Short mmCIF file of C-alpha atoms in Angstrom, two decimals:
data_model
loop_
_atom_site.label_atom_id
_atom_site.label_comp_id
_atom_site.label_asym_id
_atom_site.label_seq_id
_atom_site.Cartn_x
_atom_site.Cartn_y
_atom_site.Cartn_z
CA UNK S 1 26.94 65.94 100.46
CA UNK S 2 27.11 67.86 97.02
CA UNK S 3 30.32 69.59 94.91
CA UNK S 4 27.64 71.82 94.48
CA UNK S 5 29.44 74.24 97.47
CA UNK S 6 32.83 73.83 96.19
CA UNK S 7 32.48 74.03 92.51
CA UNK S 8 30.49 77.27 93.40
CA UNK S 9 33.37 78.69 95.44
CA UNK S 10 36.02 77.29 92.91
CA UNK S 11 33.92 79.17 89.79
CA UNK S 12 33.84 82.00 91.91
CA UNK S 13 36.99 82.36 93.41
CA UNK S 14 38.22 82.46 89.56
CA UNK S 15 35.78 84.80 88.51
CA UNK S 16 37.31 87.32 92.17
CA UNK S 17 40.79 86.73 90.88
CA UNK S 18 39.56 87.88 87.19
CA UNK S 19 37.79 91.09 88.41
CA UNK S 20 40.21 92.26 91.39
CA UNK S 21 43.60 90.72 90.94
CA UNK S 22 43.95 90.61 94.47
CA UNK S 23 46.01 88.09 95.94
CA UNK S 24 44.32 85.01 97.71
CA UNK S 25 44.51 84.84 101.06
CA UNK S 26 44.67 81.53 103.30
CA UNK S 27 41.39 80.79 104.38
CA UNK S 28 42.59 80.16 108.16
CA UNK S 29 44.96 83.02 109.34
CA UNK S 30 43.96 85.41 106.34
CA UNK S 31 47.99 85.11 105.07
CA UNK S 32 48.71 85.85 101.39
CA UNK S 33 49.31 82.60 99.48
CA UNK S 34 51.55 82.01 96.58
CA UNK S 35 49.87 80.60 93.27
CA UNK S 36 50.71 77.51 94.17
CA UNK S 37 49.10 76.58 97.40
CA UNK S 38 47.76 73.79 99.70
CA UNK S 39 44.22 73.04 100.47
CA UNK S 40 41.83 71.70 102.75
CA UNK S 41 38.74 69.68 102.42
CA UNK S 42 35.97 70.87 104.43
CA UNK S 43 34.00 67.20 104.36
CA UNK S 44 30.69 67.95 105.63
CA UNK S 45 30.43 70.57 103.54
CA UNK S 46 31.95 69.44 100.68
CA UNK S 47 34.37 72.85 100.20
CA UNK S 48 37.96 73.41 99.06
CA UNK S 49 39.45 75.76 101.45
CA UNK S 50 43.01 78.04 100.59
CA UNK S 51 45.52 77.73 102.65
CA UNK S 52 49.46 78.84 103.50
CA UNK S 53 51.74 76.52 103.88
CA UNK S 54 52.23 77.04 107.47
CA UNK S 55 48.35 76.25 108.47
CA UNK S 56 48.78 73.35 106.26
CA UNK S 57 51.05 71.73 108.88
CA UNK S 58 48.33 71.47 110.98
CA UNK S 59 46.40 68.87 109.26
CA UNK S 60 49.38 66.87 107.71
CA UNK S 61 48.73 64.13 110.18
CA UNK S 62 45.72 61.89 110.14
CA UNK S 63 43.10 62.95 112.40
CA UNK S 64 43.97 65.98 112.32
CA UNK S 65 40.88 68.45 112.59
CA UNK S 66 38.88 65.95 113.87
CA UNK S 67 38.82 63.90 110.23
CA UNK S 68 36.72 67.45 109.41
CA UNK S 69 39.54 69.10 107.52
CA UNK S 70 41.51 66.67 105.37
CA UNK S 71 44.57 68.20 103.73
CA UNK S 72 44.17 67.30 100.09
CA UNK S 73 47.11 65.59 98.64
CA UNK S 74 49.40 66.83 95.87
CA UNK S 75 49.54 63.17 94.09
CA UNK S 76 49.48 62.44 90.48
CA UNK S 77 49.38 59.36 89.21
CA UNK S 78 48.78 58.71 85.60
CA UNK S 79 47.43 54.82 85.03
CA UNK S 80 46.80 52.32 82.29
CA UNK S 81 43.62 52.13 80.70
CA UNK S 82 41.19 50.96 83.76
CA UNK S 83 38.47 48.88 83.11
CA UNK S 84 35.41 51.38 84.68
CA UNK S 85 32.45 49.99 82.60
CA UNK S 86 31.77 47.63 85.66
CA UNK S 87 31.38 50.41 87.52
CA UNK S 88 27.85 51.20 85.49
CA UNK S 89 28.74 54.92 84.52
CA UNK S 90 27.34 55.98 81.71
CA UNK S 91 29.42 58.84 80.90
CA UNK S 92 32.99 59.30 79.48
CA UNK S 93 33.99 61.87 81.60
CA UNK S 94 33.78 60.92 85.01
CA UNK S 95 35.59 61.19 88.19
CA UNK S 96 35.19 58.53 91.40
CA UNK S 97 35.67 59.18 94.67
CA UNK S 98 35.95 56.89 97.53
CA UNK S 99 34.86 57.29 100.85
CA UNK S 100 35.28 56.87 104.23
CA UNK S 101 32.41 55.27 105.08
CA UNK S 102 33.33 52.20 101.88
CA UNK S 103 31.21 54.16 99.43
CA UNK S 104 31.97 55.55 95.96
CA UNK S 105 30.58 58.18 94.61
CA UNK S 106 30.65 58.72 90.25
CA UNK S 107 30.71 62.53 89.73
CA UNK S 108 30.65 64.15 86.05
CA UNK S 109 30.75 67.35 84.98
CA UNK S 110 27.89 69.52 83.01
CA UNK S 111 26.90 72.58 81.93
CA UNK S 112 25.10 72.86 85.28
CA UNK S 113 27.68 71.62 87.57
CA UNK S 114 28.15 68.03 88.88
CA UNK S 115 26.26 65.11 88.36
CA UNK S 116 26.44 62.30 91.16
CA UNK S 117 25.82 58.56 90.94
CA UNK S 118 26.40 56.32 93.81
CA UNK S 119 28.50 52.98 92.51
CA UNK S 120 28.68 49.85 93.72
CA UNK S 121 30.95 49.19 96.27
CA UNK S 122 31.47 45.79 95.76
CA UNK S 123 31.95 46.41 91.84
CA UNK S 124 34.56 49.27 93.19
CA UNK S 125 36.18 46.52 95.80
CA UNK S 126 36.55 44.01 92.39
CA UNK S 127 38.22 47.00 90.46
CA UNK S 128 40.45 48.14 93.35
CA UNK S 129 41.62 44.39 93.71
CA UNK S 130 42.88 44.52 89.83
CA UNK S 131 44.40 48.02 89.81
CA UNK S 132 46.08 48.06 93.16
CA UNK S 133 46.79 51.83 92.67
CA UNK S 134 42.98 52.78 93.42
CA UNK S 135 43.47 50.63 96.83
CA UNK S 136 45.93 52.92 98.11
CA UNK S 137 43.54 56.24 96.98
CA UNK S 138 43.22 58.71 100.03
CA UNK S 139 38.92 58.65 100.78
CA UNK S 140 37.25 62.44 99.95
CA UNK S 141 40.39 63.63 99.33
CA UNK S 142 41.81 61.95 95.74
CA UNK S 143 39.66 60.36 92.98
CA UNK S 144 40.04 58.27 89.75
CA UNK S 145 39.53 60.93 87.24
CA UNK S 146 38.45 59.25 83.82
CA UNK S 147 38.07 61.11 80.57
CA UNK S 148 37.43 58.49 77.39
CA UNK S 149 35.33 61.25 75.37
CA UNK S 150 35.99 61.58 71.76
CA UNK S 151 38.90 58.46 71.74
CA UNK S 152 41.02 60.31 74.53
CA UNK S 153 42.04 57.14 77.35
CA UNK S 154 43.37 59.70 79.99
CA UNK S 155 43.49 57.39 83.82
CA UNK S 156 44.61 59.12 86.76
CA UNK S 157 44.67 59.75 90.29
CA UNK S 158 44.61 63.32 91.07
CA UNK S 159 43.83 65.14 94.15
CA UNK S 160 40.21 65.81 94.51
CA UNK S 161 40.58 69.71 93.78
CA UNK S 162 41.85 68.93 90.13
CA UNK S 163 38.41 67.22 89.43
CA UNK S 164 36.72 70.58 91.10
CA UNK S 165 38.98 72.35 88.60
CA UNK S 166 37.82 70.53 85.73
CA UNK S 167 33.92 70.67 86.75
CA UNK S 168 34.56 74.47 86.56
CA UNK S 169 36.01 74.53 82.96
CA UNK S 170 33.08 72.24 81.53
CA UNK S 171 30.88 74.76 83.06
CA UNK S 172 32.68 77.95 81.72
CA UNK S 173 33.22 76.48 78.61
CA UNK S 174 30.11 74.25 77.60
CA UNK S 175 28.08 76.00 74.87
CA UNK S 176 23.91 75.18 73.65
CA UNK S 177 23.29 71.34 73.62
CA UNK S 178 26.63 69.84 72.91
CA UNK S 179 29.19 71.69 74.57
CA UNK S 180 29.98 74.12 71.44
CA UNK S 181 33.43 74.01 69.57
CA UNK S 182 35.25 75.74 73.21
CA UNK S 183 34.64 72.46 75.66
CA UNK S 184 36.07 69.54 74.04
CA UNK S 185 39.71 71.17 73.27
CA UNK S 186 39.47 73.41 77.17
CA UNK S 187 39.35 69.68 78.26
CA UNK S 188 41.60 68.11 76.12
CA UNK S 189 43.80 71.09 77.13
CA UNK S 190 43.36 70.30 80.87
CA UNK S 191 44.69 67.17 80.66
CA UNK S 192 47.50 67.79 78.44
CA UNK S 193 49.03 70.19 81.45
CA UNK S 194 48.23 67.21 84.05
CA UNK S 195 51.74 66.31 85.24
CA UNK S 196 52.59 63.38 87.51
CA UNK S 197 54.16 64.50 91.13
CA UNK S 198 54.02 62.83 94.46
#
């Protein structure tokens, strides 16, 4: 399973809105949604799917869709500074995502789209037992999003579609070798307008 599907639709989707201004529709019933709108997580495929508010009723309840569709959460949760060198990423920018099956899976963003590590799920296990937030992360749907580049010490849990959201950015943005003088302050940017909510 790869971002590669949902990072494609999320680029694209942006790129639609940019060229058409037509309004999104829900990806179920084909109703107009507002700006601010719900979505689903299509897991075997790995896509963020639109949807209204009133389709998103449908999968508020675990189970729901047959655990196929997982309605993504709209949690925030800025933390301290967690400790994810155990973890054996070797990049500063970095989001983790736990799974259903007791894996974790280390995704960063690049000019190319997402790179993928598998981590250690006992290392993970250890780290969830000291921060007790990460214990009580939803699986596919929410990750530990992780951005230490250039001094920043930004911690949070965010719903997986922010980190989707972010892959896109590095990947509009990121200029020649090192990113060019547009990626570092797009991200910076990014996670100056991240706002707790629950």
């Amino acid at each position: 399973m790869t971002v590669d599907g949902a990072l494609a639709r999320v680029i694209r989707s942006a790129a639609d809105r940019t060229a058409t201004a037509a309004p999104e529709v829900c990806d179920l019933c084909a109703a107009p949604v507002a700006d601010e709108h719900p979505h689903l997580y299509e897991t075997e495929a790995a896509q963020v799917r639109c949807v209204c508010r009133p389709c998103s009723v449908l999968f508020a309840e675990d189970g729901a869709g047959e655990g196929r569709h997982r309605l993504v959460p709209r949690r925030r949760l800025r933390l301290t500074p967690v400790d994810t060198a155990q973890l054996g990423v070797p990049v500063g920018l970095v989001f983790f995502v736990p799974r259903d099956d007791g894996t974790v899976t280390a995704q960063g963003p690049s000019p190319a789209g997402a790179m993928r590590w598998e981590v250690d799920a006992a290392a993970w296990q250890r780290l969830s037992g000291t921060f007790v937030q990460l214990a009580t992360m939803a699986p596919e749907v929410e990750a530990l999003l992780v951005n230490t580049v250039r001094g920043q010490s930004e911690y949070w849990i965010v719903p997986i579609d922010d980190c989707f959201r972010m892959v896109a950015l590095v990947r509009r943005e990121w200029r020649g070798l090192s990113g060019g003088g547009r990626v570092w302050p797009a991200v910076e940017r990014f996670f100056a307008e991240l706002t707790e909510r629950s």
